[in-house]
Each structure stands twice: as structure tokens, then as C-alpha cells.
mmCIF file with all atom_site columns, C-alpha atoms and ligand atoms in Angstrom:
data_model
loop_
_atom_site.group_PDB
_atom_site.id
_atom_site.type_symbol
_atom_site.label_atom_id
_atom_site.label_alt_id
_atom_site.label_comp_id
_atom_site.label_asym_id
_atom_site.label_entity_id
_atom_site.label_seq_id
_atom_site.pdbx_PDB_ins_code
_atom_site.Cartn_x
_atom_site.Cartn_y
_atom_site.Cartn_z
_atom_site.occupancy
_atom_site.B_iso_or_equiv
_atom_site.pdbx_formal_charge
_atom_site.auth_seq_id
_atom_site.auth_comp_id
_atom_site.auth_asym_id
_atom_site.auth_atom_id
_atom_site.pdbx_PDB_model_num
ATOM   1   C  CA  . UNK A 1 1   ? 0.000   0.000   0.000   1.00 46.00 ? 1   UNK A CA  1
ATOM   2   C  CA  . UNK A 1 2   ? 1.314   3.513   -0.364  1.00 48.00 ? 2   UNK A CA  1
ATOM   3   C  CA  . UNK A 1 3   ? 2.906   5.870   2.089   1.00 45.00 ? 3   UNK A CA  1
ATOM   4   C  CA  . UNK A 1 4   ? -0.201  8.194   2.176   1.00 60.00 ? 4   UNK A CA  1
ATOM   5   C  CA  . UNK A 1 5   ? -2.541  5.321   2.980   1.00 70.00 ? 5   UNK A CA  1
ATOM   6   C  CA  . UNK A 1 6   ? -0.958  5.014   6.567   1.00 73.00 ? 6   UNK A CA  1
ATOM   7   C  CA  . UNK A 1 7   ? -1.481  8.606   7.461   1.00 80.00 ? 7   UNK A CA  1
ATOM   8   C  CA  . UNK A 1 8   ? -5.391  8.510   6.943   1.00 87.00 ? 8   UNK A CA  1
ATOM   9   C  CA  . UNK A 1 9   ? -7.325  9.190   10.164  1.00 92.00 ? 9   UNK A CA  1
ATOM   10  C  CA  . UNK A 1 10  ? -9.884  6.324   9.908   1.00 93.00 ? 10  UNK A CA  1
ATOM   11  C  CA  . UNK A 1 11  ? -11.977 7.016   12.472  1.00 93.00 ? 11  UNK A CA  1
ATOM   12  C  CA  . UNK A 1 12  ? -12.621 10.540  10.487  1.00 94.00 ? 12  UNK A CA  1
ATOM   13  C  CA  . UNK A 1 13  ? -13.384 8.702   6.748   1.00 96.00 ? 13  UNK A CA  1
ATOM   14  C  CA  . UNK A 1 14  ? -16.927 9.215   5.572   1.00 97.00 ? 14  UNK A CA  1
ATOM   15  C  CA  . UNK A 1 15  ? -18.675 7.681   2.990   1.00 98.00 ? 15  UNK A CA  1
ATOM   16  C  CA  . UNK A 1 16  ? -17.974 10.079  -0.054  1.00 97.00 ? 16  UNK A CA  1
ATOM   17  C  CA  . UNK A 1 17  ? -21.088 10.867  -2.410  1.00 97.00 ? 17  UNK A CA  1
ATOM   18  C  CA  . UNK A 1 18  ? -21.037 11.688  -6.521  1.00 97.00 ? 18  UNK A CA  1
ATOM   19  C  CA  . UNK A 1 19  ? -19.346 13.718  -8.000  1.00 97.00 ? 19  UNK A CA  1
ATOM   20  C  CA  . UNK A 1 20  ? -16.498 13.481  -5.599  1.00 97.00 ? 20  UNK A CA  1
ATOM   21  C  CA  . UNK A 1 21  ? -13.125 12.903  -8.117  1.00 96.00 ? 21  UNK A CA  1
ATOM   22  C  CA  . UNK A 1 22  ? -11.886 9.841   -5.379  1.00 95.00 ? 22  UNK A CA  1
ATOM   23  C  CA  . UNK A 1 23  ? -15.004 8.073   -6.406  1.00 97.00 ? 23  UNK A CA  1
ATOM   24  C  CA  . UNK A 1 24  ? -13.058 8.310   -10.108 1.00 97.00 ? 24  UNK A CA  1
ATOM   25  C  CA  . UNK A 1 25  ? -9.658  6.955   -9.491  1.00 96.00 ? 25  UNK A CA  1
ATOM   26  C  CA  . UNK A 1 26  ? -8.288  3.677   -10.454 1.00 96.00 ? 26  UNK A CA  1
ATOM   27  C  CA  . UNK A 1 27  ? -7.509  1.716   -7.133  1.00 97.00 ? 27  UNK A CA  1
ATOM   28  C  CA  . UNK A 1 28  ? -4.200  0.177   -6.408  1.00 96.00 ? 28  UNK A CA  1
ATOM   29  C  CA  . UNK A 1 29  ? -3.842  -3.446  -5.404  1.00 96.00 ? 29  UNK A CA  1
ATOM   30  C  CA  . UNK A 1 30  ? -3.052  -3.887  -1.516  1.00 96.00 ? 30  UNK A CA  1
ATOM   31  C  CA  . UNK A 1 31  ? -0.030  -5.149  -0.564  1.00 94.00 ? 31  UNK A CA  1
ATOM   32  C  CA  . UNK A 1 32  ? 0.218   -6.362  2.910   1.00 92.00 ? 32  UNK A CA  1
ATOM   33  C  CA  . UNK A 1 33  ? -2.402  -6.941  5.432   1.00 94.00 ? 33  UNK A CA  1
ATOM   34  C  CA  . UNK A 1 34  ? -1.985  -5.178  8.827   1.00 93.00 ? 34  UNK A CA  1
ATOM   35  C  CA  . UNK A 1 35  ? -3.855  -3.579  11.316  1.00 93.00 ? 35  UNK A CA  1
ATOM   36  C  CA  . UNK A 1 36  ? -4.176  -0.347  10.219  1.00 93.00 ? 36  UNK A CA  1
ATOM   37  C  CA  . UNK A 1 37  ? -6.609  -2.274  6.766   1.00 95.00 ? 37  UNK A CA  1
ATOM   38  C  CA  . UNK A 1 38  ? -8.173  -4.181  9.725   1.00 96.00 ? 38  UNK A CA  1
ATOM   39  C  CA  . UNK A 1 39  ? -9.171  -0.782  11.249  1.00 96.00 ? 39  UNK A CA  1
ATOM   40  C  CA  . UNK A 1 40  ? -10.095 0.243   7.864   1.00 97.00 ? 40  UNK A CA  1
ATOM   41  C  CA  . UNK A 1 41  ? -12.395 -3.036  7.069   1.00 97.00 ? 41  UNK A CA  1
ATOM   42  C  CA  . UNK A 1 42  ? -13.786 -2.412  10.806  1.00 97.00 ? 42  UNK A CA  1
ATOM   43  C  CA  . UNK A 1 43  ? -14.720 1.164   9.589   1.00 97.00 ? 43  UNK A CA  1
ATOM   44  C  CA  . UNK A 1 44  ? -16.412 0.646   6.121   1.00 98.00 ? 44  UNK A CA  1
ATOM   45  C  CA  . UNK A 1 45  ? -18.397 -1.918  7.892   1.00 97.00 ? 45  UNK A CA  1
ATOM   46  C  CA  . UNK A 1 46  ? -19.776 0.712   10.508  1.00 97.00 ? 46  UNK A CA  1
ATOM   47  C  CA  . UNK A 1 47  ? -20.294 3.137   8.155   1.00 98.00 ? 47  UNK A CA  1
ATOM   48  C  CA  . UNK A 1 48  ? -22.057 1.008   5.958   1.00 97.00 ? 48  UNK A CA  1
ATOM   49  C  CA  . UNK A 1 49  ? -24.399 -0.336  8.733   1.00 96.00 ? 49  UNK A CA  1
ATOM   50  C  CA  . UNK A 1 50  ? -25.178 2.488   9.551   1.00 96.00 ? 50  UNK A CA  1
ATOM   51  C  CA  . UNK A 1 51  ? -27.285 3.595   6.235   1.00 95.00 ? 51  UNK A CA  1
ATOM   52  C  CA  . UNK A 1 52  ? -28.207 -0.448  6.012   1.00 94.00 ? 52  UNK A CA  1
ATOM   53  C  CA  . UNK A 1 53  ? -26.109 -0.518  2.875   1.00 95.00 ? 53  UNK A CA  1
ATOM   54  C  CA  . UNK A 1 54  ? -25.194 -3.755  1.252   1.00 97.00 ? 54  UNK A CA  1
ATOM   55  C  CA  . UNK A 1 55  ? -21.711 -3.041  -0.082  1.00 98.00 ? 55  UNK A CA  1
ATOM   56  C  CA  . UNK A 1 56  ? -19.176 -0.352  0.224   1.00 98.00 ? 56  UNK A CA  1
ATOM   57  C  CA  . UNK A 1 57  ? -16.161 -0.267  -1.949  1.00 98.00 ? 57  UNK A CA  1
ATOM   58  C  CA  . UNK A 1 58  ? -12.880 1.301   -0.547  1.00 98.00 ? 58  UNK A CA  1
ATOM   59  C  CA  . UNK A 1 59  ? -12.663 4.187   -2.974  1.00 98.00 ? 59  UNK A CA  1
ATOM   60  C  CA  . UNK A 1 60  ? -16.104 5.114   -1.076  1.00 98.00 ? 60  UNK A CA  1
ATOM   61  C  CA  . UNK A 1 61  ? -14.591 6.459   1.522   1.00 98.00 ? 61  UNK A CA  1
ATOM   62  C  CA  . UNK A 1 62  ? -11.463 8.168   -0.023  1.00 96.00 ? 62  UNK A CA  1
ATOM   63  C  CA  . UNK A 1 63  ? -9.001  5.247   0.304   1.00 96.00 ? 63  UNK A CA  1
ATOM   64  C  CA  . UNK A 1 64  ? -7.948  4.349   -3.025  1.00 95.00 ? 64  UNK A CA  1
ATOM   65  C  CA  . UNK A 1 65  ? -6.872  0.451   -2.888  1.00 97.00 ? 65  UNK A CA  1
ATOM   66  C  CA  . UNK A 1 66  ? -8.632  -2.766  -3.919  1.00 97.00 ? 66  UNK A CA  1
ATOM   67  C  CA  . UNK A 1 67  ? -10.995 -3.641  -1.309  1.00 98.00 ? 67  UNK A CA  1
ATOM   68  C  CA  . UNK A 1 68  ? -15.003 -3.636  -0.709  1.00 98.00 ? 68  UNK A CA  1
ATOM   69  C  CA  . UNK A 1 69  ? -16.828 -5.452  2.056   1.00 98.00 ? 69  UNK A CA  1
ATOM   70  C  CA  . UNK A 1 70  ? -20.523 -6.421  1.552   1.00 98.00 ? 70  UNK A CA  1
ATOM   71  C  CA  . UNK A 1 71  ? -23.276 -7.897  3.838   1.00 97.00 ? 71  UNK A CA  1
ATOM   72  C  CA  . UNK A 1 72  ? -25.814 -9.203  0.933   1.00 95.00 ? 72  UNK A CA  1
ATOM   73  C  CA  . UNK A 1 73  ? -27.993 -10.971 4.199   1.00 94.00 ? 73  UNK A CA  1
ATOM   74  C  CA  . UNK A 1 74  ? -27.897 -7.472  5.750   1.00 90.00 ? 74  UNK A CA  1
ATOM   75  C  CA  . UNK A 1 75  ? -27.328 -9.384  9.503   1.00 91.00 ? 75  UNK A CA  1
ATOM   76  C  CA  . UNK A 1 76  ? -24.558 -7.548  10.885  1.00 87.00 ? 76  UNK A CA  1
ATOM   77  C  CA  . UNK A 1 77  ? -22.747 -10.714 11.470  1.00 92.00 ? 77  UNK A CA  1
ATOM   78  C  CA  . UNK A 1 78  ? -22.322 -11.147 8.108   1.00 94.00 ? 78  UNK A CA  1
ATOM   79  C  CA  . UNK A 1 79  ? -19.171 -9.449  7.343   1.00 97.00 ? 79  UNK A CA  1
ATOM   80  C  CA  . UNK A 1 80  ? -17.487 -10.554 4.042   1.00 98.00 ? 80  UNK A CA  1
ATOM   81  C  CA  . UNK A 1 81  ? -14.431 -8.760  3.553   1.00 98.00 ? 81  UNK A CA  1
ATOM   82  C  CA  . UNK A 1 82  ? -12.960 -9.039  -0.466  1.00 98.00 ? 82  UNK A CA  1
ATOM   83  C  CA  . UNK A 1 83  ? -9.320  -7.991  -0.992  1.00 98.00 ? 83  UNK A CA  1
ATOM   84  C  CA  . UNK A 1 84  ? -7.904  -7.547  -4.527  1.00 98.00 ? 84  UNK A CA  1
ATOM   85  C  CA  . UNK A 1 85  ? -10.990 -9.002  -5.665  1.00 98.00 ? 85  UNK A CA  1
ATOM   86  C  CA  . UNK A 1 86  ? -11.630 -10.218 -9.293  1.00 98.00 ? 86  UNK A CA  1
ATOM   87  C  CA  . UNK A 1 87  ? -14.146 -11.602 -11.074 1.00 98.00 ? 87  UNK A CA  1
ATOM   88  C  CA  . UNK A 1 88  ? -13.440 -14.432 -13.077 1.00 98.00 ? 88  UNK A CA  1
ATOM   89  C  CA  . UNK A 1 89  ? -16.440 -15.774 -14.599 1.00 98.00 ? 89  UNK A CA  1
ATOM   90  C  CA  . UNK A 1 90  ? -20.263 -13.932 -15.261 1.00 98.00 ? 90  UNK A CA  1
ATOM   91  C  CA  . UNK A 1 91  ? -23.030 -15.897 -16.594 1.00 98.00 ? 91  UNK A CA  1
ATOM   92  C  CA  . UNK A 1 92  ? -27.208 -15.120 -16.852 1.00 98.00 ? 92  UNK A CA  1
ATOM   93  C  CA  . UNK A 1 93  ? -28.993 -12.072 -16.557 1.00 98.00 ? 93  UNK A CA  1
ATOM   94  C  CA  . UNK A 1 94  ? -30.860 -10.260 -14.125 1.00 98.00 ? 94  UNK A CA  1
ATOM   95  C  CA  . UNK A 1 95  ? -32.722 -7.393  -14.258 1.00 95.00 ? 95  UNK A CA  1
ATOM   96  C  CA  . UNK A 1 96  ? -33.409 -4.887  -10.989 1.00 94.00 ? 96  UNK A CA  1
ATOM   97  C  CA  . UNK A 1 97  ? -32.891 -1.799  -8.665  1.00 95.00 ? 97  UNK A CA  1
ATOM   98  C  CA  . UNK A 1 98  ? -29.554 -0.763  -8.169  1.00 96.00 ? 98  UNK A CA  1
ATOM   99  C  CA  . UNK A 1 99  ? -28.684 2.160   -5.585  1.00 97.00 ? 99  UNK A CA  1
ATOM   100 C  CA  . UNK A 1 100 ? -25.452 2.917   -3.960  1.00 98.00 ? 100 UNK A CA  1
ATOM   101 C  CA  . UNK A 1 101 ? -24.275 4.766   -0.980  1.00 98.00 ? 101 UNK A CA  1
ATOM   102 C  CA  . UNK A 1 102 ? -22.705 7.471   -3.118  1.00 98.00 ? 102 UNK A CA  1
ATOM   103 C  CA  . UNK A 1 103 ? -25.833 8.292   -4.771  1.00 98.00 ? 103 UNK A CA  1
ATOM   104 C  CA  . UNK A 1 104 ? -27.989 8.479   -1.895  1.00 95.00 ? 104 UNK A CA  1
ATOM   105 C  CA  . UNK A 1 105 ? -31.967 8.284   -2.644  1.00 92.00 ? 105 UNK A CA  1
ATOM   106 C  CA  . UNK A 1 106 ? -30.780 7.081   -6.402  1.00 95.00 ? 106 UNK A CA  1
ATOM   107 C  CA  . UNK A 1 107 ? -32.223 4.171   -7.793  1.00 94.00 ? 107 UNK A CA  1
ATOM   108 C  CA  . UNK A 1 108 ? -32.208 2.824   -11.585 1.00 95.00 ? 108 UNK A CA  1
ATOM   109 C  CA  . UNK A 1 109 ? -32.548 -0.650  -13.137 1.00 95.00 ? 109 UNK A CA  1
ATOM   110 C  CA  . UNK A 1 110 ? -29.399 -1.634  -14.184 1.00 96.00 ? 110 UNK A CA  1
ATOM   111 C  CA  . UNK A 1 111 ? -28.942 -5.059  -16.164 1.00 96.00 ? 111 UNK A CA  1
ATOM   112 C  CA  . UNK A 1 112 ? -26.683 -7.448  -14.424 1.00 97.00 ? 112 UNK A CA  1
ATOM   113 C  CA  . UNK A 1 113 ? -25.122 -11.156 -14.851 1.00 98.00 ? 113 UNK A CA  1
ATOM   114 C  CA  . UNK A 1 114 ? -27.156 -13.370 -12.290 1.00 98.00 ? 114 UNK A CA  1
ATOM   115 C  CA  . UNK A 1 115 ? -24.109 -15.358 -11.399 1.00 98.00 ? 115 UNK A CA  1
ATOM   116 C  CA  . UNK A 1 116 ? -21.028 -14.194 -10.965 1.00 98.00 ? 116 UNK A CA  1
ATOM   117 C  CA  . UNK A 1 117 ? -17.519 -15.955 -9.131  1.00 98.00 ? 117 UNK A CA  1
ATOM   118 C  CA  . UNK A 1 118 ? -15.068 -13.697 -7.408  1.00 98.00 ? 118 UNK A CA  1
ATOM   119 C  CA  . UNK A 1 119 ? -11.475 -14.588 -6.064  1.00 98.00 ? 119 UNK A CA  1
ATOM   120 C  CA  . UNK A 1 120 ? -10.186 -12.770 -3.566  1.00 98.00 ? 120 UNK A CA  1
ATOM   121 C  CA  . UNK A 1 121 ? -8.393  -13.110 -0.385  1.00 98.00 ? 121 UNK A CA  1
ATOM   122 C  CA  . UNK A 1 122 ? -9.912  -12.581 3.110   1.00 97.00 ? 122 UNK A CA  1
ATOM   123 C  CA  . UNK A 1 123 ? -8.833  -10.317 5.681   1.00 96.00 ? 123 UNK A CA  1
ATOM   124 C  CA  . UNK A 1 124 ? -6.388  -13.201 7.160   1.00 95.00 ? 124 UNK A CA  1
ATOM   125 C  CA  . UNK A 1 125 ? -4.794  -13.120 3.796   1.00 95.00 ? 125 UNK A CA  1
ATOM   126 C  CA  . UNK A 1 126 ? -6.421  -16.424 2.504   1.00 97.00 ? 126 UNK A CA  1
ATOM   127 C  CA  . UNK A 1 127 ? -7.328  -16.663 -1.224  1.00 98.00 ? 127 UNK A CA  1
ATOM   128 C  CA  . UNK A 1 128 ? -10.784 -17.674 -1.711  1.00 98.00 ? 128 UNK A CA  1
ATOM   129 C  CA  . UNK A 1 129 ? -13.195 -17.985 -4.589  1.00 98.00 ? 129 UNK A CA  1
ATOM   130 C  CA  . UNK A 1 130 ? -16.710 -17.322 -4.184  1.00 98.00 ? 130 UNK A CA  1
ATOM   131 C  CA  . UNK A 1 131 ? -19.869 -18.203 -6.475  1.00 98.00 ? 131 UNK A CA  1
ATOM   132 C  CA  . UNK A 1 132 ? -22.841 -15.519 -5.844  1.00 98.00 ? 132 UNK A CA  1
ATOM   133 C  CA  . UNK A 1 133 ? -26.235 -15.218 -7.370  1.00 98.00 ? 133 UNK A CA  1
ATOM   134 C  CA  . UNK A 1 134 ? -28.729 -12.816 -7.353  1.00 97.00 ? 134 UNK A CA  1
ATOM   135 C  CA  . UNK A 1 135 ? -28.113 -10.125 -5.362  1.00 97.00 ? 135 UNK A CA  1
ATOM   136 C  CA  . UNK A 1 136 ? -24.880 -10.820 -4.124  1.00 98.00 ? 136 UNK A CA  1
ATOM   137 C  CA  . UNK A 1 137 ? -23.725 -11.444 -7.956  1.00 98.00 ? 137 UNK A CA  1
ATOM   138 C  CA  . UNK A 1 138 ? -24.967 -7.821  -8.029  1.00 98.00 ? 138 UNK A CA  1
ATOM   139 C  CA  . UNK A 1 139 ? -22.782 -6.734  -5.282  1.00 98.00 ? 139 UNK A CA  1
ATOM   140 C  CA  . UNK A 1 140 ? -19.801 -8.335  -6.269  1.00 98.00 ? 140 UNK A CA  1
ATOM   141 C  CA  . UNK A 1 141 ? -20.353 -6.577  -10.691 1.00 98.00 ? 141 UNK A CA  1
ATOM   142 C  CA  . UNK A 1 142 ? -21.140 -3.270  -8.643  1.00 98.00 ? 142 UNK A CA  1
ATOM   143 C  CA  . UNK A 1 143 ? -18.251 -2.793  -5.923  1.00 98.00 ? 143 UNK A CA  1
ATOM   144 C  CA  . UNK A 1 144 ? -15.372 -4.796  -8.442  1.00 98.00 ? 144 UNK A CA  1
ATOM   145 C  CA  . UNK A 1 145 ? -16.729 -1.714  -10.648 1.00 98.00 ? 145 UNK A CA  1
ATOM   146 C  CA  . UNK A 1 146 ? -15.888 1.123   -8.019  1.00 98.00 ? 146 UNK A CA  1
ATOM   147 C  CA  . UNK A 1 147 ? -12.293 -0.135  -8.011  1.00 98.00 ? 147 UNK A CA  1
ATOM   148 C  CA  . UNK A 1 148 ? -11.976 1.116   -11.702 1.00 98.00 ? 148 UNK A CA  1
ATOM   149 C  CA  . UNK A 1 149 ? -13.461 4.163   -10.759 1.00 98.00 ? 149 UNK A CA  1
ATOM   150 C  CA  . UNK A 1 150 ? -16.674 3.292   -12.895 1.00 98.00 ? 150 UNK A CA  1
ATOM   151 C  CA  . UNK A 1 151 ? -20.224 4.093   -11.217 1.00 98.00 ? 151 UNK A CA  1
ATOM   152 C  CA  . UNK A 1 152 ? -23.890 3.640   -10.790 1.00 97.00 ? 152 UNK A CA  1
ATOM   153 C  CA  . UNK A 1 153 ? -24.590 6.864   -13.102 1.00 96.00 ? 153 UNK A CA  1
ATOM   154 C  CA  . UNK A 1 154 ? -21.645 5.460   -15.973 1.00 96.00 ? 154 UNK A CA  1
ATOM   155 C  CA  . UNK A 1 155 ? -24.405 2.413   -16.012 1.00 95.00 ? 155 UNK A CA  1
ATOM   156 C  CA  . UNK A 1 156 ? -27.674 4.585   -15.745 1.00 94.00 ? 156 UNK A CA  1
ATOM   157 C  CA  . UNK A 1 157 ? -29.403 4.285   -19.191 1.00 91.00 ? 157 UNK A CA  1
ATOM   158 C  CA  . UNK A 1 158 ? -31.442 7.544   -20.893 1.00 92.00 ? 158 UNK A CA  1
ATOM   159 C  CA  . UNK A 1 159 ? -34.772 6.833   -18.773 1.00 91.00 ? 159 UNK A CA  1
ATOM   160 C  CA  . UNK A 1 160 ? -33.155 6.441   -16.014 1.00 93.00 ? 160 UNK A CA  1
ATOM   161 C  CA  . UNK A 1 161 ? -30.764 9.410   -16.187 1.00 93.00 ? 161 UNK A CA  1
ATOM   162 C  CA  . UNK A 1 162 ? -33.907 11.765  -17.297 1.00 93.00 ? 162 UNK A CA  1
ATOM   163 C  CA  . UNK A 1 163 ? -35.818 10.427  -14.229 1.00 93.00 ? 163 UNK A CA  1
ATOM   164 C  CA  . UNK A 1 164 ? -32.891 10.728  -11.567 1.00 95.00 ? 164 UNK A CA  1
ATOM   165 C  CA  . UNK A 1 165 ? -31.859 13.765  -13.437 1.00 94.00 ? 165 UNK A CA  1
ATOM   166 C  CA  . UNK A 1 166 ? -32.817 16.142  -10.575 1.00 95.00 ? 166 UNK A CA  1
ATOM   167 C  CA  . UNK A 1 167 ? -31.479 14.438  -8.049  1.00 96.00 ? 167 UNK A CA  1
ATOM   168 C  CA  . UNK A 1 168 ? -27.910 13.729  -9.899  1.00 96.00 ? 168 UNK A CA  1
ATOM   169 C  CA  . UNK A 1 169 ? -28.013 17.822  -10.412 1.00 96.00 ? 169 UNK A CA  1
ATOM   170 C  CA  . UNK A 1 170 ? -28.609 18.265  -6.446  1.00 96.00 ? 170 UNK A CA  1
ATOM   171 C  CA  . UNK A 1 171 ? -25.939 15.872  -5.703  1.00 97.00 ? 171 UNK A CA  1
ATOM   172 C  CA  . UNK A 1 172 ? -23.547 17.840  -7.708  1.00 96.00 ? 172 UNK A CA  1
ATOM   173 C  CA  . UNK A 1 173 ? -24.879 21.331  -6.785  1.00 97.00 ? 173 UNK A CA  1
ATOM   174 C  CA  . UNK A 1 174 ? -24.384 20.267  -3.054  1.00 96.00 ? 174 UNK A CA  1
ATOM   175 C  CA  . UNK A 1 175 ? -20.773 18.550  -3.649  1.00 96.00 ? 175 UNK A CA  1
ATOM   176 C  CA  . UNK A 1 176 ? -20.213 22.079  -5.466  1.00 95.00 ? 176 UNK A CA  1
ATOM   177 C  CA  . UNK A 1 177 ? -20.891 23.889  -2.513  1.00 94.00 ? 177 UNK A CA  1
ATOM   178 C  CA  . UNK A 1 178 ? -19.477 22.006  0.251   1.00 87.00 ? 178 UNK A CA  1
ATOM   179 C  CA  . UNK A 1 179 ? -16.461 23.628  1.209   1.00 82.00 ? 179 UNK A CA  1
ATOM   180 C  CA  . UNK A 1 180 ? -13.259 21.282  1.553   1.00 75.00 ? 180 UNK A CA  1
HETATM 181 NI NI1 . NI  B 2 .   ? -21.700 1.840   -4.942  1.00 92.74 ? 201 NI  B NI1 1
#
């Protein structure tokens, strides 16, 4: 992981919400597992309990390396942690609502595969390949696609754009005004 990584105050990360530019950026892979990307995994999961979210993709809340935990059951003991994940094999369709906790109050059906297998390693470092379906497939197309700095809106299609048009423009008015 880089030198800047280690300096974050973690306790202080929020989630970050459209149009931010560190929702854009191309994460790096990580390199070594310690406690500081425990305290990090620890804090992404608050954060995303919190707002009952599903998933929450590192890049999310301003730390730019290739991790996302999700809890597709929503029971807070389910805490699936996903380092360097990639997927390696998509297959079926589904069809349904897809939000995210960047574009809060958004929601547009987006076209997914219905399976999908990941490989990843765990937050002990094990590599470990998992098959979801449904809505976890879902989870797994829409936080690998955060780590390329690709998002919900890049995936929005005309009708949906048009009808979530006023609420992209207040996202971006309020990001525009919030001083930093
Ligand atoms: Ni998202």
C-alpha cells in the first residue's frame, strides 16, 4: 500500500457521495495486510451499517486500494471482507434496482449477470473464490466496478438518467458547494 494510505485518520473517513473525483480513481492493489486495513475493514463496515447498505467499496470512503466489504444478508454478522478481488467468470442475466451509498436516494434498473464468481483473499490473507447469485452477484459486478473508478450513473441508461436527473443535479450542486 502507499505511504499516504498510513497517514489517513480512519476514524474521520466518511462515505464520499457523486461527484467526488476519489469516487473516479483507479484503485491500487493492496499489498500487505496489517492492522491499520483491519481498522479500515472495521470502519467501512460501521459506516455502511449504519445507512443499512449492502456493499461499500474502498474508494467510497477516499481510500484508493482494492478492497469492498458487503453484507448481501444485511445481519450484521455477516461481514465478508474481499481484498484484490476479481471476477473471473459472469453468466445469466438479471434485471433490478440498483442504488449505492454514493448516490444516496438514487435508484435505476441496471442489467446485471445473475451469477457471478469472485477470487479474492480474506482479511487473514487467505485466497478464496466465491460463487454468488442474485443479489450478491450484483454486489460483487457493482463494488469490483468502483475499483476502476466506474459508477452507478456510468451504467444509468437515458430513462433512467432523465428520471434521476434532478437528483444527480442536487448531488452535484451540493458537492459544489461544500467547502473542503
Ligand atoms: Ni456503490
Amino acid at each position: 500500500m502507499s505511504e499516504t494510505w498510513h497517514d489517513i485518520d480512519i476514524p474521520a473517513l466518511r462515505i464520499l457521495r457523486y461527484p467526488d473525483p476519489r469516487l473516479r480513481k483507479e484503485c491500487a492493489p493492496i499489498t500487505s495486510i496489517d492492522g491499520d486495513l483491519r481498522r479500515l475493514v472495521d470502519r467501512m463496515f460501521e459506516l455502511m451499517f449504519d445507512v443499512h447498505g449492502v456493499g461499500l467499496a474502498a474508494p467510497q470512503v477516499g481510500v484508493t486500494v482494492r478492497l469492498f466489504v458487503a453484507c448481501p444478508t444485511g445481519e450484521s454478522d455477516d461481514r465478508r471482507v474481499y481484498i484484490n478481488p476479481r471476477i473471473t467468470s459472469l453468466d445469466g442475466s438479471q434485471e433490478g434496482e440498483e442504488g449505492c451509498l454514493s448516490f444516496p436516494g438514487i435508484y435505476s434498473k441496471i442489467k446485471r449477470a445473475d451469477l457471478a464468481v469472485i477470487e479474492a483473499h480474506d482479511i487473514d490473507g487467505r485466497a478464496f473464490e466465491e460463487t454468488g447469485q442474485g443479489l450478491t452477484a450484483r454486489i460483487f459486478q457493482h463494488e469490483c466496478e468502483h475499483l476502476d473508478g466506474r459508477l452507478l450513473v456510468d451504467r444509468m441508461g437515458t430513462v433512467s438518467k432523465l428520471a434521476n436527473r434532478r437528483a444527480l443535479k442536487e448531488l452535484e450542486e451540493k458537492f459544489a458547494s461544500t467547502p473542503r
